[in-house]
Coordinates of C-alpha atoms and ligand atoms in Angstrom, one line a residue:
X1026 CA -66.7 -40.2 6.6
X1027 CA -69.7 -42.2 5.3
X1028 CA -70.3 -45.7 4.2
X1029 CA -70.7 -46.1 0.4
X1030 CA -72.0 -49.1 -1.5
X1031 CA -72.6 -49.7 -5.2
X1032 CA -72.7 -52.5 -7.7
X1033 CA -72.4 -53.3 -11.4
X1034 CA -73.7 -56.3 -13.2
X1035 CA -71.2 -58.5 -15.0
X1036 CA -73.6 -59.0 -17.8
X1037 CA -71.3 -58.0 -20.7
X1038 CA -68.9 -55.4 -21.5
X1039 CA -68.6 -52.1 -19.5
X1040 CA -69.7 -49.0 -21.3
X1041 CA -68.9 -45.4 -21.1
X1042 CA -72.3 -45.0 -19.5
X1043 CA -71.3 -47.3 -16.6
X1044 CA -67.9 -45.5 -16.4
X1045 CA -69.2 -42.0 -16.3
X1046 CA -72.4 -42.7 -14.4
X1047 CA -70.9 -45.0 -11.8
X1048 CA -67.2 -45.9 -11.8
X1049 CA -65.8 -42.4 -12.0
X1050 CA -67.8 -41.5 -8.9
X1051 CA -66.5 -44.6 -7.1
X1052 CA -62.9 -43.4 -7.7
X1053 CA -63.5 -40.0 -6.2
X1054 CA -65.4 -41.4 -3.2
X1055 CA -62.7 -44.0 -2.2
X1056 CA -60.4 -41.4 -0.6
X1057 CA -62.9 -40.0 2.0
X1058 CA -65.2 -42.9 2.7
X1059 CA -65.6 -46.5 3.6
X1060 CA -66.5 -48.1 0.3
X1061 CA -67.9 -51.4 -0.8
X1062 CA -68.1 -52.1 -4.5
X1063 CA -69.8 -55.3 -5.6
X1064 CA -69.9 -57.3 -8.8
X1065 CA -73.6 -58.3 -8.7
X1066 CA -73.6 -61.6 -10.5
X1067 CA -76.8 -62.7 -8.8
X1068 CA -78.5 -59.7 -10.5
X1069 CA -77.0 -60.7 -13.8
X1070 CA -78.7 -64.1 -13.8
X1071 CA -82.2 -62.5 -13.7
X1072 CA -81.9 -62.9 -17.5
X1073 CA -80.3 -66.0 -19.1
X1074 CA -76.4 -66.0 -19.0
X1075 CA -73.9 -68.4 -20.4
X1076 CA -72.1 -69.9 -17.3
X1077 CA -68.5 -69.7 -18.6
X1078 CA -69.0 -66.3 -19.9
X1079 CA -70.6 -65.1 -16.7
X1080 CA -67.6 -66.3 -14.7
X1081 CA -65.2 -64.6 -17.1
X1082 CA -67.2 -61.4 -17.1
X1083 CA -67.1 -61.2 -13.3
X1084 CA -63.3 -61.4 -13.3
X1085 CA -63.2 -58.9 -16.2
X1086 CA -65.4 -56.4 -14.3
X1087 CA -63.1 -56.7 -11.3
X1088 CA -60.1 -56.0 -13.5
X1089 CA -61.9 -53.0 -15.0
X1090 CA -62.8 -51.5 -11.6
X1091 CA -59.1 -51.7 -10.6
X1092 CA -57.8 -50.5 -14.0
X1093 CA -60.1 -47.5 -13.7
X1094 CA -58.4 -46.6 -10.5
X1095 CA -60.1 -48.3 -7.6
X1096 CA -57.5 -49.1 -4.9
X1097 CA -57.9 -52.4 -3.2
X1098 CA -56.2 -51.0 -0.1
X1099 CA -58.9 -48.4 0.2
X1100 CA -62.1 -50.2 -1.0
X1101 CA -63.7 -53.6 -0.4
X1102 CA -64.2 -55.2 -3.9
X1103 CA -66.1 -58.4 -4.0
X1104 CA -68.4 -60.8 -5.9
X1105 CA -72.0 -60.8 -4.6
X1106 CA -72.4 -64.6 -4.7
X1107 CA -69.4 -65.0 -2.5
X1108 CA -71.3 -63.3 0.4
X1109 CA -74.3 -65.5 1.0
X1110 CA -76.0 -62.9 3.2
X1111 CA -77.0 -61.0 0.1
X1112 CA -79.3 -63.8 -1.1
X1113 CA -80.5 -64.5 2.4
X1114 CA -81.4 -60.9 3.2
X1115 CA -82.8 -60.6 -0.4
X1116 CA -85.3 -63.3 0.5
X1117 CA -86.4 -61.5 3.6
X1118 CA -86.8 -58.2 1.8
X1119 CA -89.0 -60.0 -0.8
X1120 CA -91.3 -61.0 2.0
X1121 CA -91.9 -57.3 2.9
X1122 CA -92.2 -56.2 -0.8
X1123 CA -95.5 -55.9 -2.6
X1124 CA -96.0 -57.4 -6.1
X1125 CA -97.7 -54.2 -7.2
X1126 CA -94.8 -51.9 -6.3
X1127 CA -92.4 -54.3 -8.0
X1128 CA -94.5 -54.4 -11.2
X1129 CA -94.3 -50.6 -11.4
X1130 CA -90.6 -50.5 -11.8
X1131 CA -89.6 -49.3 -15.3
X1132 CA -86.6 -51.6 -15.5
X1133 CA -88.9 -54.6 -14.9
X1134 CA -91.3 -53.3 -17.5
X1135 CA -88.5 -52.8 -20.1
X1136 CA -86.6 -56.0 -19.4
X1137 CA -89.6 -58.2 -19.2
X1138 CA -90.7 -57.1 -22.6
X1139 CA -87.7 -58.8 -24.3
X1140 CA -88.3 -62.1 -22.4
X1141 CA -91.5 -63.1 -24.3
X1142 CA -94.1 -65.1 -22.3
X1143 CA -91.5 -66.7 -19.9
X1144 CA -90.6 -63.7 -17.7
X1145 CA -88.2 -64.9 -15.0
X1146 CA -89.6 -64.1 -11.5
X1147 CA -86.1 -62.8 -10.6
X1148 CA -86.6 -59.9 -12.9
X1149 CA -89.6 -58.8 -10.7
X1150 CA -87.8 -59.4 -7.4
X1151 CA -84.6 -57.7 -8.5
X1152 CA -85.3 -54.6 -6.2
X1153 CA -85.5 -56.5 -2.9
X1154 CA -82.2 -58.1 -3.7
X1155 CA -80.7 -54.7 -4.5
X1156 CA -82.1 -53.4 -1.2
X1157 CA -80.4 -56.2 0.6
X1158 CA -77.1 -55.5 -1.1
X1159 CA -77.2 -51.9 0.1
X1160 CA -78.7 -52.4 3.5
X1161 CA -76.3 -55.1 4.6
X1162 CA -73.4 -52.6 5.0
X1163 CA -75.3 -49.8 6.9
X1164 CA -74.8 -47.8 3.7
X1165 CA -75.3 -44.1 3.7
X1166 CA -74.5 -43.2 0.1
X1167 CA -75.2 -45.1 -3.1
X1168 CA -73.5 -43.6 -6.2
X1169 CA -75.5 -44.7 -9.2
X1170 CA -76.7 -43.5 -12.6
X1171 CA -80.1 -42.0 -13.1
X1172 CA -81.6 -45.3 -14.3
X1173 CA -81.2 -46.8 -10.8
X1174 CA -82.8 -43.9 -9.0
X1175 CA -86.2 -45.7 -8.9
X1176 CA -84.7 -48.8 -7.4
X1177 CA -83.1 -46.7 -4.8
X1178 CA -86.5 -45.2 -3.9
X1179 CA -87.9 -48.7 -3.3
X1180 CA -84.8 -49.6 -1.3
X1181 CA -85.5 -46.7 1.0
X1182 CA -89.2 -47.6 1.2
X1183 CA -88.4 -51.2 2.1
X1184 CA -85.8 -50.0 4.8
X1185 CA -88.5 -47.8 6.3
X1186 CA -91.1 -50.5 6.2
X1187 CA -88.8 -52.9 7.9
X1188 CA -87.7 -50.4 10.6
X1189 CA -91.4 -49.6 11.4
X1190 CA -92.3 -53.2 11.7
X1191 CA -89.3 -54.7 13.5
X1192 CA -87.5 -51.8 15.1
X1193 CA -85.0 -49.3 13.6
X1194 CA -82.2 -51.5 12.3
X1195 CA -81.5 -50.2 8.8
X1196 CA -79.7 -47.0 7.9
X1197 CA -81.8 -45.2 5.2
X1198 CA -79.3 -44.7 2.3
X1199 CA -79.1 -41.7 0.0
X1200 CA -78.8 -41.8 -3.8
X1201 CA -75.9 -39.9 -5.3
X1202 CA -76.1 -39.0 -9.0
X1203 CA -73.0 -37.8 -10.9
X1204 CA -72.9 -34.0 -11.5
X1205 CA -72.8 -34.6 -15.3
X1206 CA -73.4 -37.8 -17.3
X1207 CA -76.0 -39.3 -14.9
X1208 CA -77.6 -40.6 -18.1
X1209 CA -75.2 -41.2 -21.0
X1210 CA -77.3 -41.7 -24.1
X1211 CA -77.0 -44.3 -26.9
X1212 CA -74.8 -43.1 -29.8
X1213 CA -77.4 -44.4 -32.3
X1214 CA -80.6 -43.3 -30.6
X1215 CA -80.1 -40.4 -28.2
X1216 CA -83.6 -40.9 -26.8
X1217 CA -82.4 -44.2 -25.2
X1218 CA -79.7 -44.6 -22.5
X1219 CA -76.4 -46.2 -23.5
X1220 CA -76.6 -49.8 -22.4
X1221 CA -74.2 -52.8 -22.6
X1222 CA -77.2 -55.0 -23.4
X1223 CA -78.0 -53.0 -26.6
X1224 CA -78.0 -55.4 -29.5
X1225 CA -76.5 -52.6 -31.8
X1226 CA -72.8 -52.5 -30.9
X1227 CA -72.5 -49.0 -32.5
X1228 CA -74.8 -47.7 -29.8
X1229 CA -72.2 -47.9 -27.0
X1230 CA -68.5 -47.6 -26.5
X1231 CA -66.9 -50.3 -24.4
X1232 CA -64.0 -49.3 -22.1
X1233 CA -62.0 -51.9 -24.0
X1234 CA -62.8 -50.8 -27.6
X1235 CA -59.8 -50.2 -29.8
X1236 CA -59.0 -46.7 -31.1
X1237 CA -60.4 -47.7 -34.5
X1238 CA -63.7 -48.9 -33.0
X1239 CA -64.0 -45.7 -30.9
X1240 CA -63.4 -43.5 -33.9
X1241 CA -65.8 -45.4 -36.1
X1242 CA -68.6 -45.4 -33.5
X1243 CA -68.3 -41.7 -32.8
X1244 CA -68.2 -40.8 -36.5
X1245 CA -71.3 -42.9 -37.0
X1246 CA -73.1 -41.4 -34.1
X1247 CA -76.5 -39.8 -34.6
X1248 CA -76.6 -36.0 -34.5
X1249 CA -79.2 -33.4 -35.6
X1250 CA -79.1 -31.8 -39.1
X1251 CA -77.4 -28.6 -37.8
X1252 CA -73.7 -28.0 -37.5
X1253 CA -73.4 -25.9 -34.3
X1254 CA -71.8 -27.2 -31.2
X1255 CA -74.2 -26.1 -28.5
X1256 CA -75.3 -27.8 -25.3
X1257 CA -79.1 -28.2 -25.6
X1258 CA -80.2 -31.6 -24.4
X1259 CA -83.8 -30.8 -25.4
X1260 CA -83.3 -30.0 -29.1
X1261 CA -79.8 -31.2 -29.8
X1262 CA -79.7 -34.6 -28.0
X1263 CA -77.0 -36.2 -30.0
X1264 CA -74.5 -33.4 -29.9
X1265 CA -75.2 -32.7 -26.2
X1266 CA -74.5 -36.3 -25.4
X1267 CA -71.1 -36.1 -27.3
X1268 CA -70.4 -32.9 -25.4
X1269 CA -71.1 -34.7 -22.1
X1270 CA -68.6 -37.4 -23.0
X1271 CA -66.0 -34.8 -24.0
X1272 CA -66.6 -32.8 -20.8
X1273 CA -66.4 -35.8 -18.5
X1274 CA -63.0 -36.7 -20.0
X1275 CA -61.5 -33.3 -20.2
X1276 CA -63.1 -31.6 -17.2
X1277 CA -64.1 -28.6 -19.4
X1278 CA -67.4 -27.0 -19.0
X1279 CA -70.1 -26.8 -21.7
X1280 CA -69.4 -23.1 -22.1
X1281 CA -65.7 -23.7 -22.6
X1282 CA -66.5 -26.4 -25.2
X1283 CA -68.9 -24.1 -27.1
X1284 CA -66.3 -21.3 -27.2
X1285 CA -63.6 -23.6 -28.4
X1286 CA -65.9 -24.9 -31.3
X1287 CA -67.5 -21.6 -32.3
X1288 CA -66.0 -21.7 -35.8
X1289 CA -66.0 -25.5 -36.2
X1290 CA -68.6 -28.1 -37.2
X1291 CA -69.7 -31.6 -36.2
X1292 CA -67.1 -33.4 -38.3
X1293 CA -64.2 -31.8 -36.4
X1294 CA -65.9 -32.1 -33.1
X1295 CA -66.5 -35.8 -33.6
X1296 CA -62.9 -36.4 -34.4
X1297 CA -61.8 -34.6 -31.3
X1298 CA -64.3 -36.4 -29.1
X1299 CA -62.9 -39.7 -30.4
X1300 CA -59.3 -38.5 -29.7
X1301 CA -60.2 -37.5 -26.1
X1302 CA -61.8 -40.9 -25.5
X1303 CA -59.0 -42.9 -27.0
X1304 CA -56.3 -41.0 -25.0
X1305 CA -58.4 -41.1 -21.8
X1306 CA -59.1 -44.9 -22.0
X1307 CA -55.5 -45.9 -23.0
X1308 CA -54.0 -46.0 -19.5
X1309 CA -57.0 -47.9 -18.2
X1310 CA -56.8 -50.4 -21.1
X1311 CA -53.0 -51.0 -20.5
X1312 CA -53.6 -51.6 -16.8
X1313 CA -56.5 -53.9 -17.6
X1314 CA -54.5 -56.2 -19.8
X1315 CA -51.9 -56.6 -17.1
X1316 CA -54.4 -57.3 -14.3
X1317 CA -56.5 -59.8 -16.1
X1318 CA -53.5 -62.1 -16.6
X1319 CA -52.5 -61.9 -12.9
X1320 CA -53.5 -64.1 -9.9
X1321 CA -53.3 -60.9 -7.8
X1322 CA -56.8 -60.2 -9.0
X1323 CA -58.2 -63.4 -7.5
X1324 CA -56.5 -62.6 -4.2
X1325 CA -58.1 -59.2 -4.1
X1326 CA -61.5 -60.7 -4.7
X1327 CA -61.1 -63.3 -2.0
X1328 CA -59.9 -60.7 0.5
X1329 CA -62.8 -58.5 -0.4
X1330 CA -65.3 -61.3 0.1
X1331 CA -63.9 -62.1 3.5
X1332 CA -64.2 -58.5 4.7
X1333 CA -67.7 -58.1 3.2
X1334 CA -68.8 -61.4 4.8
X1335 CA -67.8 -60.1 8.3
X1336 CA -70.0 -57.0 8.1
X1337 CA -72.9 -58.6 6.1
X1338 CA -73.2 -61.6 8.5
X1339 CA -73.5 -59.3 11.5
X1340 CA -76.4 -57.3 9.9
X1341 CA -78.1 -60.5 8.8
X1342 CA -77.9 -62.0 12.3
X1343 CA -79.5 -58.8 13.7
X1344 CA -82.3 -58.9 11.1
X1345 CA -83.0 -62.6 11.7
X1346 CA -83.2 -62.0 15.4
X1347 CA -85.5 -59.0 14.9
X1348 CA -88.0 -61.0 12.8
X1349 CA -88.0 -64.2 14.9
X1350 CA -85.9 -66.5 12.6
Ligands
LIG806 P1 -76.4 -51.6 -17.6 O1 -77.6 -50.8 -17.5 O2 -75.4 -51.0 -18.7 O3 -76.6 -53.1 -17.8 P2 -75.9 -51.9 -14.8 O4 -77.4 -52.1 -14.6 O5 -75.0 -52.9 -14.3 O6 -75.6 -51.5 -16.3 O7 -75.6 -50.5 -14.1 C1 -74.3 -50.2 -13.4 C2 -74.2 -48.8 -13.1 O8 -74.0 -48.0 -14.2 C3 -75.5 -48.2 -12.4 O9 -75.1 -47.3 -11.4 C4 -76.2 -47.5 -13.5 O10 -77.0 -46.5 -13.0 C5 -75.0 -47.0 -14.3 N1 -75.3 -46.8 -15.7 C6 -75.7 -47.7 -16.6 N2 -76.0 -47.2 -17.8 C7 -75.7 -45.8 -17.7 C8 -75.8 -44.7 -18.6 N3 -76.2 -44.9 -19.8 N4 -75.5 -43.5 -18.1 C9 -75.2 -43.3 -16.8 N5 -75.0 -44.3 -15.9 C10 -75.3 -45.5 -16.3
LIG807 NA1 -79.0 -50.6 -15.3

């Protein structure tokens, strides 16, 4: 049994990328491990957010986690800002981070480009806050998508650095990528990852998209000029991405899918991908609409914050003592 921690930003809708890269792994981990899953609203404010929408999105994300199958009896589900130790340890981790290593992060480079001349400092100091999130719980495993692998490396570096300077206090966490779908690509541009912050809504599928929207987006998705269903992420990026979506919802292997579609073309395959997604998401969507209306959700979040606070405060106290605060 290990300790597992992961987070998702409540910065908009949740995409199939988040689901396949992150949430699906959370569901399978919850039965064997001690799991903490966090709605990282303090990370979300590293770019401007509308306050009311941010509050709604945090609740929405909690409902989606539960609707997807997280069991509040098995996992601790909470909102980051309700556990002050995150920001407190985040500050301490900033003091042992180097500007140079933070500037090298690809997410910082990407996200700061869209902020013009006024780049929020929080975009730069995102990784030490993420390190704090993970380290507060003596985390051993962090299930994330491929785009967070670099932030996990710096988390490990910071933990080592701290341990060397102040005594071995932090557990060094391991990154766990999903077996398939560690990087779900944009439906419009298969060179880019699928992201909820993509301005083109046809580029991603939200877990709450209607059957019509799902069908439309899959039909419109970019594929190469061929017509053969073959898994080849180098040369057939679009179709390989659709195959990864199909595989992750049906459990079929790429070989099985290729065999099944030997005699069929892209048109038929796209319709089937859409069907598989629509059917796969329906139970989740039904549960979501029940949960979002219920005060049970708020109770789960406040119980979660209480449990998380207990563990996090203990770690923070040890850290403060070790560094002389
Ligand atoms: P986003 O990048 O969509 O804003 P977050 O930064 O909140 O999402 O990431 C939440 C989790 O979802 C992380 O573990 C991240 O690695 C994973 N994730 C995000 N996009 C993808 C994707 N396209 N494919 C696989 N995993 C993804
Ligand atoms: Na991300």
